Amino acid sequence: MIRGRLITLEGGDGAGKTSQLGLIRSLIRARGVSLLETREPGGTPLSEAIREWVLSGGADPPDPVAELLLVFAARRQHWVRRIEPALESGTWVLCDRFVDSTYAYQGSGRGLPWGWIETLEHWVLGPHGRPDLTLYFDTPVDQALARVRERGHLNRIEREAPDWHEHVRAGYRARLEEDPDRFIRVDAGLAREQVQAALEDALVRRFDTWQGNAPAPVGSGPG
Ligand code: TYD
């Protein structure tokens, strides 16, 4: 059995990843693979309940460290119950947000040390947690936040100040610099049709490089 591919979608709030989901889905399906679509925080009943705590906050919003631990608790459950079994069975996984969100939001946004996140990442995901590909939707913060406001109700994180969201964007950019081969940066501030064309071109080219370069069979190496 050939292990499935893990593809993640990342970007600041209102960056426009959701509007390209249909295209991404259809390009993956065109490869003839089975696909699991999921999201973080979330993806299992427990993880979706944790998502509520993280995003709504209520009368007792989590402090930054509690928030970090909550997203990783949700991630652990999601990883062992859904993502890892899917990858093991050869299914590709398309996950709306993953570990890069934590580096950007809890690390650069909340100001928690990236070293803590790295430790949790290895602890929670083990050796196979690095996505095969991450699509990073990059949009100027003022434009992205205007989109968020148009959508209406803002969650606890979306309500943070523009400066705070600039830190998140800087965090994403640092992640890209650290691991450029894993990312495709999508200039999502352009018109929708332009974004779509650039994304399609980049994705098709990336998938073509994977053909004949399949991941190692499950259980055959450290990964
Ligand atoms: P998202 O699903 O993109 O929200 P929406 O559908 O409203 O665009 O993301 C949920 C929020 O969770 C987003 O503001 C980022 C935040 N988040 C973190 O702070 N840390 C994380 O590790 C993850 C996965 C998400």
Coordinates of N, CA and C and ligand atoms in Angstrom, one line a residue:
M1 N 0.8 -1.2 0.0 CA 0.0 0.0 0.0 C 0.9 1.3 0.0
I2 N 0.6 2.2 -0.9 CA 1.3 3.4 -1.0 C 0.6 4.4 -0.1
R3 N 1.5 5.0 0.8 CA 0.9 6.0 1.8 C 0.3 7.2 1.0
G4 N -0.9 7.7 1.5 CA -1.5 8.9 0.9 C -0.7 10.1 1.2
R5 N -1.1 11.2 0.5 CA -0.4 12.5 0.6 C -1.2 13.4 1.6
L6 N -0.4 14.1 2.4 CA -1.1 15.1 3.3 C -0.9 16.5 2.7
I7 N -2.0 17.2 2.4 CA -1.9 18.5 1.8 C -2.7 19.4 2.8
T8 N -2.0 20.5 3.2 CA -2.7 21.4 4.1 C -2.9 22.8 3.5
L9 N -4.0 23.5 3.9 CA -4.3 24.8 3.5 C -4.0 25.8 4.6
E10 N -3.3 26.9 4.4 CA -3.0 27.8 5.4 C -3.2 29.2 4.9
G11 N -3.3 30.1 5.9 CA -3.4 31.6 5.6 C -4.1 32.3 6.7
G12 N -4.0 33.6 6.8 CA -4.6 34.4 7.8 C -6.1 34.3 7.7
D13 N -6.8 34.9 8.6 CA -8.3 34.9 8.6 C -8.7 35.8 7.4
G14 N -9.7 35.3 6.6 CA -10.1 36.0 5.4 C -9.2 36.0 4.2
A15 N -8.2 35.1 4.3 CA -7.2 35.1 3.2 C -7.8 34.5 1.9
G16 N -8.9 33.8 2.0 CA -9.5 33.3 0.8 C -9.3 31.9 0.4
K17 N -8.9 31.1 1.4 CA -8.6 29.6 1.1 C -9.9 28.9 0.8
T18 N -11.0 29.2 1.5 CA -12.2 28.5 1.3 C -12.8 28.6 -0.1
S19 N -12.6 29.8 -0.7 CA -13.2 30.0 -2.1 C -12.4 29.2 -3.1
Q20 N -11.3 28.6 -2.8 CA -10.5 27.8 -3.8 C -10.6 26.3 -3.5
L21 N -11.4 26.0 -2.5 CA -11.5 24.6 -2.1 C -12.0 23.7 -3.2
G22 N -13.0 24.1 -3.9 CA -13.6 23.3 -5.0 C -12.6 23.0 -6.0
L23 N -11.8 23.9 -6.4 CA -10.8 23.7 -7.4 C -9.7 22.7 -6.9
I24 N -9.3 22.9 -5.7 CA -8.2 22.0 -5.2 C -8.8 20.6 -5.1
R25 N -10.0 20.5 -4.6 CA -10.6 19.2 -4.5 C -10.7 18.5 -5.9
S26 N -11.1 19.2 -6.9 CA -11.3 18.6 -8.2 C -9.9 18.2 -8.8
L27 N -8.9 19.0 -8.5 CA -7.6 18.7 -9.1 C -7.0 17.4 -8.4
I28 N -7.3 17.3 -7.1 CA -6.8 16.1 -6.4 C -7.6 14.8 -7.0
R29 N -8.9 15.0 -7.0 CA -9.7 13.8 -7.5 C -9.3 13.4 -8.9
A30 N -8.9 14.4 -9.7 CA -8.5 14.1 -11.1 C -7.3 13.1 -11.1
R31 N -6.6 13.0 -10.0 CA -5.4 12.1 -9.9 C -6.0 10.6 -9.7
G32 N -7.3 10.5 -9.5 CA -7.8 9.2 -9.3 C -7.6 8.6 -7.9
V33 N -7.4 9.5 -6.9 CA -7.1 9.0 -5.5 C -8.3 9.2 -4.7
S34 N -8.4 8.5 -3.6 CA -9.5 8.8 -2.6 C -9.0 9.9 -1.7
L35 N -10.0 10.7 -1.3 CA -9.7 11.9 -0.6 C -10.5 12.1 0.7
L36 N -9.8 12.4 1.8 CA -10.5 12.8 3.0 C -10.3 14.3 3.1
E37 N -11.4 15.1 3.3 CA -11.3 16.5 3.5 C -11.7 16.8 5.0
T38 N -10.9 17.5 5.6 CA -11.1 17.8 7.0 C -10.5 19.1 7.4
R39 N -10.6 19.5 8.7 CA -10.1 20.8 9.1 C -9.6 20.8 10.5
E40 N -8.9 21.8 10.9 CA -8.4 22.0 12.3 C -8.7 23.4 12.7
P41 N -8.9 23.7 14.0 CA -9.2 22.6 15.0 C -10.5 21.9 14.6
G42 N -10.5 20.6 14.7 CA -11.8 19.9 14.4 C -11.5 18.6 13.8
G43 N -12.5 18.0 13.1 CA -12.3 16.8 12.4 C -12.8 15.5 13.1
T44 N -13.0 15.6 14.4 CA -13.6 14.5 15.1 C -14.6 15.1 16.1
P45 N -15.5 14.4 16.7 CA -16.5 15.0 17.6 C -15.8 15.7 18.8
L46 N -14.7 15.1 19.3 CA -14.0 15.7 20.5 C -13.3 17.0 20.0
S47 N -12.6 16.8 18.8 CA -11.8 18.0 18.3 C -12.7 19.1 17.9
E48 N -13.9 18.8 17.4 CA -14.9 19.9 17.1 C -15.4 20.6 18.3
A49 N -15.5 19.8 19.4 CA -16.0 20.5 20.7 C -14.9 21.4 21.2
I50 N -13.6 21.0 21.1 CA -12.5 21.8 21.5 C -12.4 23.1 20.6
R51 N -12.7 22.9 19.3 CA -12.8 24.1 18.4 C -13.7 25.2 19.0
E52 N -14.9 24.7 19.4 CA -15.8 25.7 20.0 C -15.2 26.5 21.2
W53 N -14.5 25.7 22.0 CA -13.9 26.4 23.2 C -12.8 27.4 22.7
V54 N -12.1 27.0 21.7 CA -11.0 27.9 21.2 C -11.6 29.1 20.5
L55 N -12.6 28.9 19.7 CA -13.1 30.1 18.9 C -14.1 30.9 19.6
S56 N -14.9 30.3 20.5 CA -16.0 31.2 21.1 C -15.5 31.8 22.4
G57 N -14.7 31.0 23.1 CA -14.2 31.6 24.4 C -15.2 31.7 25.5
G58 N -16.4 32.2 25.2 CA -17.4 32.3 26.2 C -17.0 33.2 27.4
A59 N -17.5 32.8 28.6 CA -17.2 33.6 29.8 C -15.8 33.3 30.3
D60 N -15.2 32.3 29.8 CA -13.9 31.9 30.4 C -12.9 31.5 29.2
P61 N -12.5 32.5 28.4 CA -11.7 32.3 27.3 C -10.3 31.7 27.7
P62 N -9.8 30.8 26.9 CA -8.5 30.2 27.3 C -7.3 31.2 27.2
D63 N -6.4 31.1 28.2 CA -5.2 32.0 28.1 C -4.3 31.4 27.0
P64 N -3.3 32.1 26.6 CA -2.5 31.6 25.4 C -2.0 30.2 25.5
V65 N -1.5 29.9 26.7 CA -0.9 28.5 26.9 C -2.0 27.5 26.8
A66 N -3.1 27.8 27.5 CA -4.3 26.9 27.4 C -4.8 26.7 26.0
E67 N -4.8 27.8 25.3 CA -5.2 27.8 23.8 C -4.3 26.9 23.0
L68 N -3.0 27.0 23.3 CA -2.0 26.1 22.6 C -2.2 24.7 22.9
L69 N -2.4 24.4 24.2 CA -2.6 23.0 24.6 C -4.0 22.4 24.0
L70 N -5.0 23.3 24.0 CA -6.3 22.9 23.4 C -6.1 22.5 21.9
V71 N -5.4 23.4 21.1 CA -5.3 23.1 19.7 C -4.5 21.8 19.5
F72 N -3.6 21.5 20.4 CA -2.8 20.3 20.2 C -3.6 19.1 20.7
A73 N -4.5 19.3 21.7 CA -5.3 18.1 22.1 C -6.2 17.8 21.0
A74 N -6.8 18.8 20.4 CA -7.7 18.5 19.2 C -6.9 17.9 18.1
R75 N -5.7 18.3 17.9 CA -4.9 17.8 16.8 C -4.5 16.3 17.0
R76 N -4.2 16.0 18.3 CA -3.8 14.6 18.6 C -5.0 13.6 18.3
Q77 N -6.2 14.0 18.7 CA -7.3 13.1 18.5 C -7.6 13.0 17.0
H78 N -7.5 14.1 16.3 CA -7.7 14.2 14.8 C -6.7 13.3 14.1
W79 N -5.5 13.4 14.6 CA -4.3 12.7 13.9 C -4.5 11.2 14.1
V80 N -4.7 10.7 15.3 CA -4.8 9.3 15.5 C -6.1 8.7 15.0
R81 N -7.2 9.4 15.1 CA -8.5 8.8 14.7 C -8.8 8.9 13.2
R82 N -8.3 10.0 12.6 CA -8.7 10.2 11.2 C -7.5 10.3 10.2
I83 N -6.6 11.2 10.5 CA -5.6 11.6 9.4 C -4.7 10.4 9.2
E84 N -4.1 9.9 10.3 CA -3.1 8.9 10.1 C -3.7 7.6 9.5
P85 N -4.8 7.1 10.0 CA -5.4 5.9 9.4 C -5.7 6.1 7.9
A86 N -6.2 7.3 7.5 CA -6.4 7.6 6.1 C -5.2 7.5 5.3
L87 N -4.1 8.2 5.8 CA -2.8 8.2 5.0 C -2.3 6.7 4.9
E88 N -2.4 6.0 6.0 CA -1.9 4.6 6.0 C -2.7 3.8 5.0
S89 N -4.0 4.1 4.8 CA -4.7 3.3 3.8 C -4.6 3.8 2.4
G90 N -3.8 4.8 2.2 CA -3.5 5.3 0.8 C -4.4 6.4 0.4
T91 N -5.3 6.9 1.3 CA -6.1 8.0 1.1 C -5.3 9.3 1.2
W92 N -5.6 10.2 0.3 CA -5.0 11.6 0.4 C -5.8 12.4 1.4
V93 N -5.2 13.3 2.1 CA -5.9 14.1 3.1 C -5.7 15.6 2.8
L94 N -6.8 16.3 2.7 CA -6.8 17.7 2.5 C -7.3 18.4 3.7
C95 N -6.4 19.0 4.5 CA -6.7 19.5 5.8 C -6.7 21.1 5.8
D96 N -7.8 21.7 6.1 CA -7.9 23.1 6.2 C -7.3 23.6 7.5
R97 N -6.1 24.0 7.5 CA -5.3 24.4 8.6 C -4.6 23.2 9.3
F98 N -3.4 23.4 9.7 CA -2.7 22.3 10.4 C -1.6 23.0 11.3
V99 N -0.5 22.4 11.5 CA 0.5 22.9 12.5 C 1.0 24.3 12.2
D100 N 1.1 24.6 10.9 CA 1.6 26.0 10.6 C 0.7 27.1 11.2
S101 N -0.6 26.8 11.3 CA -1.5 27.7 12.0 C -1.1 28.0 13.4
T102 N -0.6 26.9 14.1 CA -0.2 27.0 15.5 C 1.0 27.9 15.6
Y103 N 2.0 27.7 14.7 CA 3.2 28.5 14.7 C 2.8 30.0 14.5
A104 N 1.9 30.2 13.5 CA 1.5 31.6 13.2 C 0.7 32.2 14.2
Y105 N -0.4 31.5 14.7 CA -1.3 32.2 15.6 C -0.9 32.1 17.1
Q106 N -0.6 30.9 17.6 CA -0.2 30.8 19.0 C 1.3 31.3 19.2
G107 N 2.1 31.0 18.2 CA 3.5 31.4 18.3 C 3.7 32.9 18.0
S108 N 3.5 33.2 16.7 CA 3.8 34.7 16.4 C 2.7 35.6 16.9
G109 N 1.4 35.1 16.8 CA 0.3 36.0 17.3 C 0.3 36.2 18.8
R110 N 0.2 35.0 19.5 CA 0.2 35.1 21.0 C 1.5 35.3 21.6
G111 N 2.6 35.1 20.9 CA 3.9 35.3 21.4 C 4.5 34.2 22.2
L112 N 4.0 32.9 21.9 CA 4.6 31.8 22.6 C 5.8 31.2 21.8
P113 N 6.8 30.7 22.5 CA 8.0 30.3 21.9 C 7.7 29.1 20.8
W114 N 8.3 29.3 19.7 CA 8.2 28.3 18.6 C 8.8 26.9 19.1
G115 N 9.8 27.0 20.0 CA 10.4 25.7 20.5 C 9.3 24.9 21.2
W116 N 8.4 25.5 22.0 CA 7.3 24.8 22.6 C 6.5 24.0 21.6
I117 N 6.2 24.8 20.5 CA 5.3 24.2 19.5 C 6.0 23.0 18.8
E118 N 7.3 23.2 18.6 CA 8.0 22.1 17.9 C 8.0 20.9 18.8
T119 N 8.2 21.1 20.1 CA 8.2 19.9 21.0 C 6.8 19.2 21.0
L120 N 5.7 20.0 21.1 CA 4.4 19.5 21.0 C 4.1 18.8 19.7
E121 N 4.6 19.4 18.7 CA 4.4 18.8 17.3 C 5.0 17.4 17.2
H122 N 6.2 17.3 17.7 CA 6.9 15.9 17.6 C 6.2 14.9 18.5
W123 N 5.8 15.4 19.7 CA 5.1 14.6 20.7 C 3.8 14.1 20.1
V124 N 3.0 15.0 19.6 CA 1.7 14.7 19.2 C 1.6 13.9 17.8
L125 N 2.5 14.3 16.9 CA 2.3 13.7 15.5 C 3.4 12.6 15.2
G126 N 4.4 12.6 16.0 CA 5.5 11.6 15.7 C 6.2 11.9 14.5
P127 N 6.8 10.9 13.8 CA 7.8 11.3 12.7 C 7.1 11.6 11.4
H128 N 5.8 11.3 11.2 CA 5.2 11.5 9.9 C 4.3 12.7 9.8
G129 N 4.5 13.7 10.6 CA 3.6 14.8 10.7 C 3.8 15.9 9.7
R130 N 4.9 15.9 9.0 CA 5.2 17.0 8.0 C 4.3 16.8 6.8
P131 N 3.5 17.8 6.5 CA 2.7 17.7 5.2 C 3.6 17.6 4.0
D132 N 3.0 16.9 3.0 CA 3.7 16.8 1.7 C 3.7 18.1 1.0
L133 N 2.6 18.8 1.2 CA 2.5 20.1 0.5 C 1.6 21.0 1.3
T134 N 1.9 22.3 1.4 CA 1.1 23.3 2.1 C 0.9 24.4 1.1
L135 N -0.4 24.7 0.9 CA -0.8 25.9 0.1 C -1.0 27.0 1.0
Y136 N -0.2 28.0 0.9 CA -0.3 29.2 1.8 C -1.0 30.4 1.0
F137 N -2.1 30.8 1.5 CA -2.9 31.9 0.9 C -2.5 33.1 1.5
D138 N -1.8 34.0 0.8 CA -1.2 35.2 1.4 C -2.0 36.4 0.8
T139 N -2.6 37.1 1.8 CA -3.4 38.3 1.4 C -3.0 39.4 2.4
P140 N -2.9 40.7 1.9 CA -2.6 41.8 2.8 C -3.7 41.8 3.9
V141 N -3.3 42.1 5.1 CA -4.1 42.0 6.3 C -5.4 42.9 6.2
D142 N -5.2 44.1 5.7 CA -6.4 45.0 5.7 C -7.5 44.4 4.7
Q143 N -7.0 43.9 3.6 CA -7.9 43.3 2.6 C -8.6 42.0 3.2
A144 N -7.8 41.2 3.9 CA -8.3 40.0 4.5 C -9.3 40.3 5.6
L145 N -9.0 41.3 6.4 CA -10.0 41.6 7.5 C -11.2 42.2 7.0
A146 N -11.1 42.9 5.9 CA -12.4 43.5 5.3 C -13.3 42.3 4.8
R147 N -12.7 41.3 4.3 CA -13.5 40.1 3.9 C -14.1 39.4 5.1
V148 N -13.4 39.3 6.2 CA -13.9 38.7 7.4 C -15.1 39.5 7.9
R149 N -15.0 40.8 7.9 CA -16.1 41.7 8.4 C -17.3 41.6 7.5
E150 N -17.1 41.4 6.2 CA -18.2 41.2 5.2 C -19.0 40.0 5.6
R151 N -18.3 38.9 6.0 CA -18.9 37.6 6.4 C -19.8 37.8 7.6
G152 N -19.6 38.8 8.4 CA -20.5 39.0 9.6 C -19.9 38.6 10.9
H153 N -20.4 37.6 11.5 CA -20.0 37.3 12.9 C -18.5 36.9 13.0
L154 N -17.8 37.6 13.9 CA -16.4 37.4 14.0 C -16.1 36.5 15.2
N155 N -15.2 35.5 15.1 CA -14.9 34.7 16.2 C -13.8 35.4 17.1
R156 N -13.5 34.8 18.2 CA -12.6 35.4 19.2 C -11.2 35.8 18.5
I157 N -10.7 35.0 17.6 CA -9.4 35.2 17.0 C -9.5 36.3 15.9
E158 N -10.6 36.2 15.1 CA -10.8 37.2 14.1 C -11.0 38.6 14.7
R159 N -11.4 38.7 15.9 CA -11.6 40.1 16.5 C -10.3 40.7 17.0
E160 N -9.2 40.0 16.9 CA -7.9 40.6 17.3 C -7.6 41.8 16.3
A161 N -6.8 42.7 16.8 CA -6.4 43.9 16.1 C -5.6 43.6 14.8
P162 N -5.7 44.5 13.8 CA -4.9 44.3 12.6 C -3.4 44.1 12.9
D163 N -2.8 44.8 13.8 CA -1.4 44.6 14.2 C -1.1 43.1 14.6
W164 N -2.1 42.6 15.3 CA -1.9 41.2 15.8 C -1.9 40.3 14.6
H165 N -2.8 40.5 13.6 CA -2.9 39.7 12.4 C -1.6 39.9 11.5
E166 N -1.0 41.1 11.6 CA 0.3 41.2 10.9 C 1.4 40.3 11.5
H167 N 1.3 40.1 12.8 CA 2.3 39.2 13.4 C 2.0 37.7 12.9
V168 N 0.8 37.4 12.8 CA 0.4 36.1 12.3 C 1.0 35.9 10.9
R169 N 0.8 36.9 10.0 CA 1.3 36.9 8.7 C 2.8 36.7 8.6
A170 N 3.5 37.5 9.5 CA 4.9 37.4 9.6 C 5.3 36.0 10.0
G171 N 4.6 35.4 10.9 CA 4.8 34.0 11.3 C 4.8 33.0 10.1
Y172 N 3.7 33.2 9.4 CA 3.6 32.3 8.2 C 4.8 32.5 7.2
R173 N 5.2 33.7 7.1 CA 6.3 34.0 6.1 C 7.6 33.3 6.6
A174 N 7.8 33.4 8.0 CA 9.0 32.7 8.5 C 8.9 31.2 8.3
R175 N 7.7 30.6 8.4 CA 7.6 29.2 8.2 C 7.9 28.9 6.7
L176 N 7.5 29.7 5.8 CA 7.8 29.5 4.4 C 9.3 29.6 4.2
E177 N 10.0 30.5 4.8 CA 11.4 30.6 4.6 C 12.2 29.4 5.2
E178 N 11.6 28.8 6.3 CA 12.3 27.7 6.9 C 12.2 26.4 6.0
D179 N 11.1 26.3 5.3 CA 10.8 25.0 4.6 C 10.2 25.3 3.2
P180 N 11.0 26.0 2.3 CA 10.3 26.6 1.1 C 9.8 25.5 0.2
D181 N 10.5 24.3 0.2 CA 10.0 23.2 -0.8 C 8.7 22.7 -0.5
R182 N 8.3 22.8 0.8 CA 7.0 22.2 1.2 C 5.8 23.1 0.7
F183 N 6.1 24.4 0.6 CA 5.0 25.4 0.4 C 4.8 25.8 -1.1
I184 N 3.5 26.0 -1.4 CA 3.2 26.9 -2.6 C 2.6 28.1 -2.0
R185 N 3.2 29.3 -2.3 CA 2.6 30.5 -1.9 C 1.6 31.0 -3.0
V186 N 0.4 31.3 -2.6 CA -0.7 31.7 -3.5 C -0.9 33.2 -3.2
D187 N -0.7 34.1 -4.2 CA -1.0 35.5 -4.0 C -2.5 35.7 -4.0
A188 N -3.1 35.6 -2.8 CA -4.6 35.5 -2.8 C -5.2 36.9 -2.7
G189 N -4.4 37.9 -2.8 CA -4.9 39.3 -2.9 C -5.4 39.7 -4.3
L190 N -5.1 38.9 -5.3 CA -5.5 39.1 -6.6 C -6.9 38.8 -6.9
A191 N -7.4 39.1 -8.1 CA -8.8 38.7 -8.4 C -9.0 37.2 -8.4
R192 N -10.2 36.8 -8.0 CA -10.4 35.4 -7.8 C -10.0 34.5 -9.0
E193 N -10.3 35.0 -10.3 CA -9.9 34.2 -11.5 C -8.4 34.1 -11.6
Q194 N -7.7 35.1 -11.3 CA -6.2 35.1 -11.4 C -5.7 34.1 -10.3
V195 N -6.2 34.2 -9.1 CA -5.8 33.3 -8.1 C -6.0 31.8 -8.5
Q196 N -7.2 31.6 -9.1 CA -7.5 30.3 -9.5 C -6.6 29.7 -10.6
A197 N -6.2 30.6 -11.6 CA -5.4 30.2 -12.7 C -4.0 29.8 -12.1
A198 N -3.4 30.7 -11.3 CA -2.1 30.5 -10.7 C -2.0 29.2 -9.9
L199 N -3.1 29.1 -9.1 CA -3.2 27.9 -8.2 C -3.2 26.6 -9.0
E200 N -4.1 26.6 -10.0 CA -4.2 25.4 -10.9 C -2.9 25.0 -11.5
D201 N -2.2 26.0 -12.0 CA -0.9 25.8 -12.7 C 0.1 25.2 -11.7
A202 N 0.2 25.8 -10.5 CA 1.2 25.4 -9.6 C 0.9 24.0 -9.0
L203 N -0.4 23.7 -8.8 CA -0.8 22.4 -8.3 C -0.6 21.3 -9.3
V204 N -0.9 21.5 -10.5 CA -0.8 20.5 -11.5 C 0.7 20.2 -11.7
R205 N 1.5 21.2 -11.7 CA 3.0 21.0 -11.8 C 3.5 20.2 -10.6
R206 N 3.1 20.6 -9.4 CA 3.5 19.8 -8.2 C 3.1 18.4 -8.3
F207 N 1.8 18.1 -8.6 CA 1.4 16.7 -8.7 C 2.1 15.9 -9.7
D208 N 2.5 16.6 -10.9 CA 3.2 15.9 -11.9 C 4.6 15.5 -11.4
T209 N 5.2 16.3 -10.5 CA 6.5 15.9 -10.0 C 6.4 14.7 -9.1
W210 N 5.2 14.5 -8.5 CA 5.0 13.3 -7.6 C 4.8 12.0 -8.4
Q211 N 4.4 12.1 -9.6 CA 4.2 10.9 -10.4 C 5.5 10.2 -10.6
G212 N 5.6 8.9 -10.4 CA 6.9 8.3 -10.5 C 7.8 8.6 -9.4
N213 N 7.3 9.3 -8.4 CA 8.1 9.7 -7.2 C 7.2 9.4 -6.0
A214 N 6.6 8.2 -6.0 CA 5.6 7.9 -5.0 C 6.2 7.9 -3.6
P215 N 5.5 8.2 -2.5 CA 6.0 8.1 -1.2 C 6.3 6.6 -0.9
A216 N 7.2 6.4 0.0 CA 7.6 5.0 0.4 C 6.4 4.2 0.8
P217 N 6.4 2.9 0.5 CA 5.3 2.0 1.0 C 5.2 2.1 2.5
V218 N 4.0 2.0 3.1 CA 3.8 2.2 4.5 C 4.7 1.2 5.3
G219 N 5.3 1.7 6.3 CA 6.1 0.8 7.2 C 7.5 0.5 6.7
S220 N 7.9 1.2 5.6 CA 9.2 0.8 5.0 C 10.3 1.8 5.4
G221 N 10.1 2.7 6.2 CA 11.2 3.6 6.5 C 10.8 4.6 7.6
P222 N 11.7 5.4 8.0 CA 11.4 6.4 9.1 C 10.5 7.5 8.7
G223 N 10.4 7.8 7.4 CA 9.5 8.8 6.9 C 10.0 10.2 7.1
Ligands
TYD1 P1 -10.9 28.7 10.1 O1 -11.5 27.4 10.0 O2 -10.0 29.2 8.9 O3 -12.0 29.8 10.4 P2 -13.0 30.4 9.4 O4 -13.7 29.3 8.8 O5 -13.8 31.3 10.2 O6 -12.1 31.1 8.4 O7 -9.9 28.8 11.3 C1 -10.3 28.8 12.6 C2 -9.4 29.7 13.5 O8 -8.6 29.0 14.3 C3 -8.5 30.7 12.7 O9 -8.8 32.0 13.2 C4 -7.1 30.3 13.1 C5 -7.3 29.5 14.4 N1 -6.3 28.5 14.7 C6 -5.4 28.7 15.6 O10 -5.3 29.8 16.3 N2 -4.4 27.7 15.9 C7 -4.4 26.6 15.2 O11 -3.6 25.7 15.5 C8 -5.4 26.3 14.2 C9 -5.5 25.0 13.5 C10 -6.4 27.3 14.0

